[in-house]
Coordinates of C-alpha atoms in Angstrom, one line a residue:
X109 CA 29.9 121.6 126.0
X110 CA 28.6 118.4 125.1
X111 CA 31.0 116.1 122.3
X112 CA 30.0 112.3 122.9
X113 CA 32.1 109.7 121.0
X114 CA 32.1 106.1 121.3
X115 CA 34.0 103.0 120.1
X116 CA 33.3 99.8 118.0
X117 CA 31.2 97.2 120.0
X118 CA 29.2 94.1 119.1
X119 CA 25.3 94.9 119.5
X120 CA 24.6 91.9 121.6
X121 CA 27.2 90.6 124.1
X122 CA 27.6 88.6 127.7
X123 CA 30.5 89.8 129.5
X124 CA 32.3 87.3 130.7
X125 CA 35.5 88.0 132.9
X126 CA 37.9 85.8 135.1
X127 CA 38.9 88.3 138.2
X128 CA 41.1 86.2 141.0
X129 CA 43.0 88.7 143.7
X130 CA 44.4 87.0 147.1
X131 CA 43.9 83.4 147.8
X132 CA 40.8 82.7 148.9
X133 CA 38.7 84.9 146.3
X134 CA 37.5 83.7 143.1
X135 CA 34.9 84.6 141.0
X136 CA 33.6 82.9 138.3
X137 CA 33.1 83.5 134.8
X138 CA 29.4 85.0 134.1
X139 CA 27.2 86.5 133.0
X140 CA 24.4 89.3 134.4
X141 CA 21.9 86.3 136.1
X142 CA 18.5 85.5 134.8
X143 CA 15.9 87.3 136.5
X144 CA 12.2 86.3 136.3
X145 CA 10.3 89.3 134.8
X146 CA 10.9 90.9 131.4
X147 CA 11.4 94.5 131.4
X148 CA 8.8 96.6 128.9
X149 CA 8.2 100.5 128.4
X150 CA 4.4 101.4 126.7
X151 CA 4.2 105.3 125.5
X152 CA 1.3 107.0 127.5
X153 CA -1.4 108.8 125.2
X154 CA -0.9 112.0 127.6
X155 CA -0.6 115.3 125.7
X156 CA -0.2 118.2 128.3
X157 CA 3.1 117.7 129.9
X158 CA 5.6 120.1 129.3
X159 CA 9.1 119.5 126.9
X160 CA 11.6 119.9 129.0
X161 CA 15.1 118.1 129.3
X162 CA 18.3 118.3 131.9
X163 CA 15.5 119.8 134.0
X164 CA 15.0 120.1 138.0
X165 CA 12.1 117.5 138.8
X166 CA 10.4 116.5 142.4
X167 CA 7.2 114.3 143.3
X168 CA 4.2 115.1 145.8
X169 CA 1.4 112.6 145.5
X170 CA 0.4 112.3 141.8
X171 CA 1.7 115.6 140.9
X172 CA 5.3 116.2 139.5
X173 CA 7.2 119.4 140.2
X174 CA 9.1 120.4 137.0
X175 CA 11.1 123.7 136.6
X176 CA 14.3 124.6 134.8
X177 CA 16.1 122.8 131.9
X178 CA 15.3 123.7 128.3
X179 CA 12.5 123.6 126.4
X180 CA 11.0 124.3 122.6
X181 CA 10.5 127.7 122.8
X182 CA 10.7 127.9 119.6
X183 CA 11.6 125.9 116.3
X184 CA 12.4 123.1 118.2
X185 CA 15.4 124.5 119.8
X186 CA 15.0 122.5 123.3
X187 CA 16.7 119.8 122.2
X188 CA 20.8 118.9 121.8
X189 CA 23.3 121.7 122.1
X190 CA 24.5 122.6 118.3
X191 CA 27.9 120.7 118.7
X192 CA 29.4 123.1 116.1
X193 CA 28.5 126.8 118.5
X194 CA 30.6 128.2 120.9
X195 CA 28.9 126.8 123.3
X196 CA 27.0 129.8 125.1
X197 CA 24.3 131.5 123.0
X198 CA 24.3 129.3 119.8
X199 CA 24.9 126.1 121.3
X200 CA 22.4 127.2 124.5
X201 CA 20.6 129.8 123.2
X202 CA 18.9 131.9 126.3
X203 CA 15.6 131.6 124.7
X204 CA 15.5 127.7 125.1
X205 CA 15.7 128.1 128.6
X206 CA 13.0 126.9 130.5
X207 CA 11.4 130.0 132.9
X208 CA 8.0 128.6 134.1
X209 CA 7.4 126.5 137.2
X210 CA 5.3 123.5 136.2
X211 CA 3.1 121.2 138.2
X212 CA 2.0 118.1 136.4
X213 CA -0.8 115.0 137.1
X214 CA -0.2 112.0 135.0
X215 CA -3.4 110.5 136.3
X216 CA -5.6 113.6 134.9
X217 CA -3.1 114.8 132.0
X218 CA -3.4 118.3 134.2
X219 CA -0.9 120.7 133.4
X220 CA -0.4 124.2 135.6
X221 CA 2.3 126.4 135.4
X222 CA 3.8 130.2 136.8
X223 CA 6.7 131.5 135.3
X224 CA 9.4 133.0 137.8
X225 CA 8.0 136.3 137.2
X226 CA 4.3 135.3 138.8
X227 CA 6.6 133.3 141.3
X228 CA 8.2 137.0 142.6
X229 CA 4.0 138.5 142.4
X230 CA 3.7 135.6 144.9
X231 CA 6.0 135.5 147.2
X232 CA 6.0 139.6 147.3
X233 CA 2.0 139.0 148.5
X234 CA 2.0 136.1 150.5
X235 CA 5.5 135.2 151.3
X236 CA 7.7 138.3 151.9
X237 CA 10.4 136.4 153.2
X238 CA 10.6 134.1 151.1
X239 CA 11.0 136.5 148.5
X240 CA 14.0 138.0 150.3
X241 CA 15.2 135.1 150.3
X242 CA 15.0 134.5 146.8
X243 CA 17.0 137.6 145.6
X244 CA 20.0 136.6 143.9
X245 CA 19.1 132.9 143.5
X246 CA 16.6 133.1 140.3
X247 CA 18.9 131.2 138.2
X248 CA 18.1 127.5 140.6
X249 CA 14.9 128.1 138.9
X250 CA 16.3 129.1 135.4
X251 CA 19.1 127.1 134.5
X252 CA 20.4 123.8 132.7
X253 CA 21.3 120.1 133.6
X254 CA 21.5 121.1 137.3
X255 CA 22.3 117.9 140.2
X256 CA 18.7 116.8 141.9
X257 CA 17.8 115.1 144.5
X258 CA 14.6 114.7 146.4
X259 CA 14.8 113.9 150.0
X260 CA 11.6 113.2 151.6
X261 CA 9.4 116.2 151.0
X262 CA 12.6 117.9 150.6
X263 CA 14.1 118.9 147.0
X264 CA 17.7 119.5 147.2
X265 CA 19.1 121.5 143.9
X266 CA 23.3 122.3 143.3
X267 CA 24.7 123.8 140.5
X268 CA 23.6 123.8 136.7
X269 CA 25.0 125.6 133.6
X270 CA 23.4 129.2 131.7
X271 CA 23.8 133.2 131.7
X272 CA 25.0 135.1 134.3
X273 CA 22.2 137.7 132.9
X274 CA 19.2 136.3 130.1
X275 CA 19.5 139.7 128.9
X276 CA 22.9 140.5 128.4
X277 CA 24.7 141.5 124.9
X278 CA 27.7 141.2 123.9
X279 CA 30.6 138.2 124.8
X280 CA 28.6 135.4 124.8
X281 CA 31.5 133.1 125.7
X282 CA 31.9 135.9 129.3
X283 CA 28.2 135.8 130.2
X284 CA 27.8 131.9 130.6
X285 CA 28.9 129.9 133.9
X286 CA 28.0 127.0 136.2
X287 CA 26.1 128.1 139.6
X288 CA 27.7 128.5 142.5
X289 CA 24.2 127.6 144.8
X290 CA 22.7 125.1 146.5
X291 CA 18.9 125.6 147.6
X292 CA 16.3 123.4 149.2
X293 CA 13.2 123.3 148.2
X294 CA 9.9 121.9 150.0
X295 CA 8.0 120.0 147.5
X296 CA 4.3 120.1 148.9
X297 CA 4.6 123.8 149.5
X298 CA 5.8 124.6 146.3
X299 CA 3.4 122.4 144.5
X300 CA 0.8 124.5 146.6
X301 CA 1.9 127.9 145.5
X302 CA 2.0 126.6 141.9
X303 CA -1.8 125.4 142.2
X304 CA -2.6 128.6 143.6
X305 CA -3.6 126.8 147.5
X306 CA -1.2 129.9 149.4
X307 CA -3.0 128.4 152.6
X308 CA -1.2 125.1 152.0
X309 CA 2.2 126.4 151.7
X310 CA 4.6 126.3 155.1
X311 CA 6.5 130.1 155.0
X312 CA 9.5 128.8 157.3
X313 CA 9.8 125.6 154.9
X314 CA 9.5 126.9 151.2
X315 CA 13.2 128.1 150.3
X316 CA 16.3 128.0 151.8
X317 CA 19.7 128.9 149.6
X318 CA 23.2 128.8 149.8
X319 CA 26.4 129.7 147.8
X320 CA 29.6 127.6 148.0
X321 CA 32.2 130.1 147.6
X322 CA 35.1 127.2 147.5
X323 CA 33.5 126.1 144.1
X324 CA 34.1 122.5 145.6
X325 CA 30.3 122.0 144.6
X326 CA 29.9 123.9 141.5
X327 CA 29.1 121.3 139.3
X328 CA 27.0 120.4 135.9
X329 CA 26.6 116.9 134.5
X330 CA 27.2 115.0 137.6
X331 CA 24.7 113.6 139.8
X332 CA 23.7 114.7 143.4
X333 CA 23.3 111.3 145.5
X334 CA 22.2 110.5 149.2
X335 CA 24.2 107.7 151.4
X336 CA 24.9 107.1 155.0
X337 CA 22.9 110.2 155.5
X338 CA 24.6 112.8 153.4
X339 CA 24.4 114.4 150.3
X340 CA 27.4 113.9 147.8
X341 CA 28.0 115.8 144.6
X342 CA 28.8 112.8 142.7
X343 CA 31.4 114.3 139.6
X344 CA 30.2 116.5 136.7
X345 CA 32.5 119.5 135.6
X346 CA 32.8 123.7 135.7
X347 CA 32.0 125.0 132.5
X348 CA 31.6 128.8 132.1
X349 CA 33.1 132.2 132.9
X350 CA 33.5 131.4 136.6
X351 CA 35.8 128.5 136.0
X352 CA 39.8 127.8 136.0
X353 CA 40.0 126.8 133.0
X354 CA 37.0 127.3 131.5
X355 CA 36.3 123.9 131.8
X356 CA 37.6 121.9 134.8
X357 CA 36.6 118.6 136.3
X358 CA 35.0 117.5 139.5
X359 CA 37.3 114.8 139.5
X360 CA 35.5 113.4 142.6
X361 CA 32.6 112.9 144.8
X362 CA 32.0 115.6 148.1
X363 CA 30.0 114.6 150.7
X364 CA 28.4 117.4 152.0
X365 CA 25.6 118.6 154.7
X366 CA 23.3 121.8 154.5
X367 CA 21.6 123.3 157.9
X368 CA 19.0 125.9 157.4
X369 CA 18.8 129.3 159.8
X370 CA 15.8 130.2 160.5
X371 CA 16.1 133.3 163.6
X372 CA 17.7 136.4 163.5
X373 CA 17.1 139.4 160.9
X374 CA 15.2 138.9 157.7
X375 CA 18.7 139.3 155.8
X376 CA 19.7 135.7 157.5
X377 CA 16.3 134.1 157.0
X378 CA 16.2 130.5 155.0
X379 CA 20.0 131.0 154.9
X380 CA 21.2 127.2 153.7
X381 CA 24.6 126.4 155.6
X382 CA 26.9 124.2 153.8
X383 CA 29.3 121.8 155.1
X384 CA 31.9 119.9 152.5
X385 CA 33.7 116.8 153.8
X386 CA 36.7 115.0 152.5
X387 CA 37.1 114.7 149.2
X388 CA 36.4 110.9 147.5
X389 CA 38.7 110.7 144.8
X390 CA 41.8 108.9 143.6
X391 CA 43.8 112.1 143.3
X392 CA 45.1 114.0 146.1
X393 CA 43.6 117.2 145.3
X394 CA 40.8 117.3 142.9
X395 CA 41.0 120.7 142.2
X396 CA 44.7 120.8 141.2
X397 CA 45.1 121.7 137.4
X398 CA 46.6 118.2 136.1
X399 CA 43.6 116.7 137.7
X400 CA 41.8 116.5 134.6
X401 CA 44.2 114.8 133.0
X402 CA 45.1 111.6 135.8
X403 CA 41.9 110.8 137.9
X404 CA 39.3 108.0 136.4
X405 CA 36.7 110.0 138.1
X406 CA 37.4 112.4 135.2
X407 CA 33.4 112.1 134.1
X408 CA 30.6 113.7 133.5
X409 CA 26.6 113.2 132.0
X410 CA 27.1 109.3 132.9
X411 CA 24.8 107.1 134.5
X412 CA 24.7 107.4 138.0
X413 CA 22.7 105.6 140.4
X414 CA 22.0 104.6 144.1
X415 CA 23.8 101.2 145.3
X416 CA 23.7 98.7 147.8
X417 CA 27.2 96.9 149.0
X418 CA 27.6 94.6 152.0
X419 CA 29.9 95.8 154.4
X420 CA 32.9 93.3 155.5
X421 CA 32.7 95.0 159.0
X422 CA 29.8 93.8 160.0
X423 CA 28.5 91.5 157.1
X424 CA 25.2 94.0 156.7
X425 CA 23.8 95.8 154.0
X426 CA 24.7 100.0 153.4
X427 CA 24.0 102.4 150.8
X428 CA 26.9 103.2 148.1
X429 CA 26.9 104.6 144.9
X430 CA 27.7 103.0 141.5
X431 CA 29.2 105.1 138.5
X432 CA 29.1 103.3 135.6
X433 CA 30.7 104.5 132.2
X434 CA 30.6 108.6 131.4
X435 CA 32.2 110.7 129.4
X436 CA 35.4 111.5 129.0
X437 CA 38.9 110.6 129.0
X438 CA 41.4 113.0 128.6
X439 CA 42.8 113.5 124.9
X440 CA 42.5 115.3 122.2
X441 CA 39.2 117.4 121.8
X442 CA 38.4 115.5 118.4
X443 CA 38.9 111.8 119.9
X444 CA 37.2 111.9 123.4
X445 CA 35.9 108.6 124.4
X446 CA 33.5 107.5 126.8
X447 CA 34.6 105.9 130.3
X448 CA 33.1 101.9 129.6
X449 CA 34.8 100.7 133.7
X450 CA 33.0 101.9 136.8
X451 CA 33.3 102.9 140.2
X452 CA 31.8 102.0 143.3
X453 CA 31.2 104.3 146.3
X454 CA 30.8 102.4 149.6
X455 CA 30.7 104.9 152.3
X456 CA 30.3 102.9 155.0
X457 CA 33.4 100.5 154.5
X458 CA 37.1 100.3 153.2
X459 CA 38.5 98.1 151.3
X460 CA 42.0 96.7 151.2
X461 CA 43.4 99.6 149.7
X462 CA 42.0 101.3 152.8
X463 CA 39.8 103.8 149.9
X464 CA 35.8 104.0 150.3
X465 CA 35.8 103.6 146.6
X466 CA 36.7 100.7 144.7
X467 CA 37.6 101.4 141.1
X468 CA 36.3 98.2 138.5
X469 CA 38.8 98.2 135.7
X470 CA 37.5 94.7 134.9
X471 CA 34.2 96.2 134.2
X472 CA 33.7 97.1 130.2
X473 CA 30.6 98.9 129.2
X474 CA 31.4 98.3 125.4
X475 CA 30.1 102.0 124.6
X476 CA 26.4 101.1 125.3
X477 CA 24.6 103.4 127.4
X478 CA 27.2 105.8 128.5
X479 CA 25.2 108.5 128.7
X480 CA 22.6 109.8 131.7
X481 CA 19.2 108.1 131.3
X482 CA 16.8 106.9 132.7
X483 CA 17.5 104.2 135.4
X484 CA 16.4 102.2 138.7
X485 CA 18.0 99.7 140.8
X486 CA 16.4 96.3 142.0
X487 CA 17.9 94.7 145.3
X488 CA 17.8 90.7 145.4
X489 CA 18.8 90.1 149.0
X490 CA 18.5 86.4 149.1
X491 CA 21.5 86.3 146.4
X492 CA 23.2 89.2 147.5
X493 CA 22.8 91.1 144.2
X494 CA 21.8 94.7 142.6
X495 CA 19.9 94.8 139.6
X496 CA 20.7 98.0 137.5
X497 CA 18.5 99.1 134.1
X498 CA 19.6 101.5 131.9
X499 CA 16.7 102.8 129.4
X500 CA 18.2 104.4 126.3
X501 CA 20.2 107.9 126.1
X502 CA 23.4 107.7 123.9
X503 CA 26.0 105.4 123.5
X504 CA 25.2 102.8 120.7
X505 CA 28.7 101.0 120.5
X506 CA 28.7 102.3 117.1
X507 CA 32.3 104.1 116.2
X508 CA 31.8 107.9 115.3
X509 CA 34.4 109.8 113.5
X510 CA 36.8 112.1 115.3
X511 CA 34.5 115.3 116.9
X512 CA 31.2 113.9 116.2
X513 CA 28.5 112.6 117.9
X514 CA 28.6 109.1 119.4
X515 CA 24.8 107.8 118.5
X516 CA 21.4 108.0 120.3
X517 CA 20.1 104.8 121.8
X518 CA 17.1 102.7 122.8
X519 CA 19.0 99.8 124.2
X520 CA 18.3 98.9 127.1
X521 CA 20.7 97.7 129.8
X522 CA 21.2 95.2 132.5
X523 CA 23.6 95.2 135.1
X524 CA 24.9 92.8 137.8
X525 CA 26.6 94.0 140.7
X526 CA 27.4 91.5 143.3
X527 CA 30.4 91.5 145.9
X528 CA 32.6 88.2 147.4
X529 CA 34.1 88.9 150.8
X530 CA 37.2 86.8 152.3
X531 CA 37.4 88.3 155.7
X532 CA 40.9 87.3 155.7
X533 CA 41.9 89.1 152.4
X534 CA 39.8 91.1 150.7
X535 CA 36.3 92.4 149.5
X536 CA 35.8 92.7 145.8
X537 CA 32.9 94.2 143.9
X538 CA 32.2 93.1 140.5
X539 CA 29.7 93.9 137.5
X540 CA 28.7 92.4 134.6
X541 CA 26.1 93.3 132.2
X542 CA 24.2 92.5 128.6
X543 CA 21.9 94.2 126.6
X544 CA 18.3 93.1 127.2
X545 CA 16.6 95.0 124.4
X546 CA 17.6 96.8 120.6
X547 CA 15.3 99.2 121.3
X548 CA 13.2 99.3 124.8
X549 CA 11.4 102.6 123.7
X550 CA 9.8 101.5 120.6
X551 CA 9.7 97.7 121.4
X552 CA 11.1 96.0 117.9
X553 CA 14.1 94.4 117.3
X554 CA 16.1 97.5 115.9
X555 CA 18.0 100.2 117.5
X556 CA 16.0 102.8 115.0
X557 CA 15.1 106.6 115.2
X558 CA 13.8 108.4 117.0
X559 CA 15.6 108.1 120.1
X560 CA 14.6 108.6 123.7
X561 CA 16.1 108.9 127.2
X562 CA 19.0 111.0 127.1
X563 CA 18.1 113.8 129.8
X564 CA 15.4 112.0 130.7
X565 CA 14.1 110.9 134.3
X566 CA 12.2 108.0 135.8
X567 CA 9.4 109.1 137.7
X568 CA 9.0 105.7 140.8
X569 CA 6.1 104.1 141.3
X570 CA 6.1 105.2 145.3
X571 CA 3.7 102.5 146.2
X572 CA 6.9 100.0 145.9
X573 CA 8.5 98.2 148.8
X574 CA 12.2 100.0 148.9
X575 CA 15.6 98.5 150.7
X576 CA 15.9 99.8 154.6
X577 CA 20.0 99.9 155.6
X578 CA 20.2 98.8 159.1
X579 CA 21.9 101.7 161.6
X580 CA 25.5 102.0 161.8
X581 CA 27.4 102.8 164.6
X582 CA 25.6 103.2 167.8
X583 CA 23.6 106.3 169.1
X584 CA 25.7 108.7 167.4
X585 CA 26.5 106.6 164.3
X586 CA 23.8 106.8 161.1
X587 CA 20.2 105.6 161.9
X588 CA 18.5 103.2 159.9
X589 CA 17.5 104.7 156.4
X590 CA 14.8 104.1 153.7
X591 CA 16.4 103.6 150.4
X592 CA 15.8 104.4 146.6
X593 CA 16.4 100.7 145.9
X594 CA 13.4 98.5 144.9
X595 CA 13.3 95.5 147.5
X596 CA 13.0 92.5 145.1
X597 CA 11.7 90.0 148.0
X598 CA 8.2 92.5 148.3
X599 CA 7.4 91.9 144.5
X600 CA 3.7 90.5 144.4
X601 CA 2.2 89.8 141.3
X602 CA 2.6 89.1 137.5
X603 CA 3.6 92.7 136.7
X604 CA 5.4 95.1 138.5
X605 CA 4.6 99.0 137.8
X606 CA 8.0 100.3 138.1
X607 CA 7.4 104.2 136.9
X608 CA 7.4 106.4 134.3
X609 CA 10.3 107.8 131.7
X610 CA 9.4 111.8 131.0
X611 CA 11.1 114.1 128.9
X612 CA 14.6 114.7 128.2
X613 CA 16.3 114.9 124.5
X614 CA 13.8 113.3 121.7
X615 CA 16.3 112.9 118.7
X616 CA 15.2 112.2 115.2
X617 CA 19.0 111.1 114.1
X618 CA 21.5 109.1 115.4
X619 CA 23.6 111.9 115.3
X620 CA 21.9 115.3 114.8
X621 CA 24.5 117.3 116.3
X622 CA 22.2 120.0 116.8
X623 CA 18.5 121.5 117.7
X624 CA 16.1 121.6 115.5
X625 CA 13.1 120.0 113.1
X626 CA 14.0 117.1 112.0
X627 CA 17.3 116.7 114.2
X628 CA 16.0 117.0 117.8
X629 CA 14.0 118.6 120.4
X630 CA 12.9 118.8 124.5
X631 CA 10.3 115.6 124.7
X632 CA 7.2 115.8 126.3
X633 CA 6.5 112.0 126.0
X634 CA 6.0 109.4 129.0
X635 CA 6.6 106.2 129.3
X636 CA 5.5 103.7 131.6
X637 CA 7.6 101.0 133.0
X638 CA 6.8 97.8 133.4
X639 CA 7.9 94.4 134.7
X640 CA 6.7 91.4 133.8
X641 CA 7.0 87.6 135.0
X642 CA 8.2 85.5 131.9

């Protein structure tokens, strides 16, 4: 499902662009500014998480919630899809998949964990309704590189690719698809039933699941983002049995809103409602079968992340969303390349093209990082600028040969986002971006095995001081709203404890093209991130 192929690229470079549009808008030649910590990753002696990658993840206090994704079940076979299967049982064999529910401390190196069958034990005893309403929606808790995000105490889960049936024989190629449901989860109760506290656990806020029978949301590989106050399926693609073709696009971004019934019969109980807005895209239907081949938001498994953009309205700060590089154009199956431009997302405002999106040919990515990884985003509000890292994954800006495997990384990435408004012509948003580091994970001057990141998820340090976006639009516009964004002004000290890197694919080649010993594997390994002041 998976190819990844990149292009030729120096190892160390400054982007530096000259980008005029009407009178009255310049911006200058330059470079990602110089910030005044220095960003460093130590590995954590910790034994007792599970491997996992492309795996469901939430936080409650010091404990992690970790279910789904894949894992080493056996002979290392958690790790990269074998690029040469079919895709279905030898590229993702059923085994690999991850069927336990874990709950993990960092501070104690704790590890407990129910599989879905003691799940069902459960919920049959102590939540009967909740086991109703889990009938039919096993697979959000058994499935592969699903869209996450946590909300509060709130886990929201969409999509995610594996077997209609674990236990099926026969057609591989018919008994794999991408899910159809959406399901919201609440963390601290979960996290209670895991640890065995039933007391703790609220019945009426547990589960609550929904299909999307348009297959609007039926997404793997993209990202599942919060702005303005709704959710948005942020790209990704249909792969499987349940798709026309068998592998079709996003091609956009959905804002969408769920609403959760509660009354009536014990059929309609924790029934999630789902509501799908206008499409955000640069075709004019998404799901129309030459989109694949004309829209730039044609990606998938690329980094994704929460943004900040000042509005031209009224000159204040509102959550957007950034999508920088992913894979892939449209071409031939042997010569896909990697997306290196970006989009922005910027709800809240239009720009002269009267789009909430504003598409950044300028930007050039050079092949680095392309790939989902770890991340987090840094706000500097006296200069008006994000601060994006990206910590490993793959995209080395090494050329592969035609079908193969563009290389594992541990570079590390900075990236400047910035925008210049002329209220008399336009509003431009620009990035720029350099590598900070050969090889973040291991700390040495060369991009060397093994390789960390791809898959993988940053854990935040919650005790950090996060953007607030000021309300929009009156009493029935969007209320203030606490963001992901680290608030660069609250920094105190001469380190900041940023989080922690867990899991994800742990690769022992730059291009293993497969599982296995010795080419890679589900990680177990944490990392903590740090930043210091130089």
């Amino acid at each position: 499902m998976k190819n990844y192929v990149s292009k030729l690229a120096l190892l160390f470079f400054g982007l530096s662009l000259m980008y005029s549009c009407e009178p009255g808008i310049v911006i200058e030649n330059n470079t990602p500014s110089e910030i005044a910590y220095e960003l460093h990753l130590e590995e954590l002696p910790n034994k007792n998480a599970p491997a996992l990658q492309s795996f469901v993840h939430g936080i409650s206090g010091e404990e992690w919630l970790l279910f789904a994704g894949r894992t080493n079940q056996s002979n290392d076979n958690g790790g990269l899809h074998d690029m040469n299967g079919d895709y279905t049982d030898t590229s993702f064999p059923p085994v690999s998949y991850n069927d336990s529910i874990f709950v993990y401390n960092l501070k104690r190196d704790a590890r407990v964990g129910i599989s879905m069958s003691q799940l069902k034990g459960i919920l049959t005893r102590h939540f009967p309704k909740n086991a109703v309403a889990l009938n039919g929606f096993e697979a959000v808790f058994r499935n592969s590189n699903p869209l996450v995000k946590q909300d509060g105490d709130f886990l929201y889960v969409v999509g995610g690719f594996g077997p209609i049936d674990f236990k099926a024989k026969g057609s591989a190629a018919q008994n794999y698809m991408t899910y159809n449901h959406v399901a919201r989860i609440h963390v601290p109760s979960l996290v209670a039933i895991v640890n065995g506290n039933y007391d703790s656990a609220s019945k009426e806020l547990l589960f609550s699941f929904g299909r999307d029978t348009t297959n609007t949301l039926v997404s793997t590989g993209g990202e599942l983002e919060k702005a303005g106050g709704s959710l948005y399926v942020v790209m990704g693609h249909c792969f499987g049995n349940n798709c026309t073709p068998f592998q079709k696009y996003v091609d956009a971004a959905y804002p969408f809103s769920v609403s959760v019934d509660t009354s009536g019969t014990i059929k309609n109980i924790h029934k999630l409602n789902i509501s799908i807005s206008n499409a955000i895209s640069d075709v004019s239907n998404p799901k129309g079968a030459g989109a694949d081949n004309m829209s730039a938001f044609r990606r998938r498994d690329g980094p994704i992340t929460p943004a900040i953009y000042k509005s031209p309205v009224n000159d204040t700060i509102q959550e957007g969303i950034a999508i920088y590089s992913g894979v892939f154009k449209a071409g031939n199956d042997n010569n896909l390349q990697a997306w290196n431009d970006a989009i922005y997302i910027h709800p809240a405002f239009a720009n002269k093209e009267n789009t909430v999106y504003t598409y950044d040919r300028a930007y050039n990515q050079k092949d680095f990082n392309v790939y989902a990884a770890p991340n987090f985003v840094m706000y500097d509000a006296d200069k008006e600028i994000t601060h994006t890292f990206l910590l490993g994954g793959i995209g080395d800006g090494q050329s592969a040969a035609n079908g193969k495997l563009s290389g594992f990384t541990n570079t590390g990435m900075h990236i400047e986002t910035k925008i210049v408004t002329d209220f008399k012509t336009n509003t431009v948003i620009t990035s720029t971006n350099k590598l900070i580091s050969q090889n973040i994970y291991l700390n040495n001057e060369k991009n060397d095995k093994p390789f960390y990141g791809a898959e993988a998820i940053l854990f935040p340090n919650e005790s950090l001081i996060t953007i607030i976006v000021p309300a929009q639009g009156g009493k029935n516009g969007t209320p203030a709203r606490t963001t992901e964004i680290l608030d660069m002004s609250k920094f105190d000290g001469s380190e900041i404890h940023i989080g922690h890197v867990f899991g994800g694919i742990e690769a022992f080649e730059s291009n293993p093209a497969t599982y296995g010993p010795g080419k890679s594997r589900a990680s177990k390994k944490i990392f903590k991130v740090v930043l210091k002041k130089k």
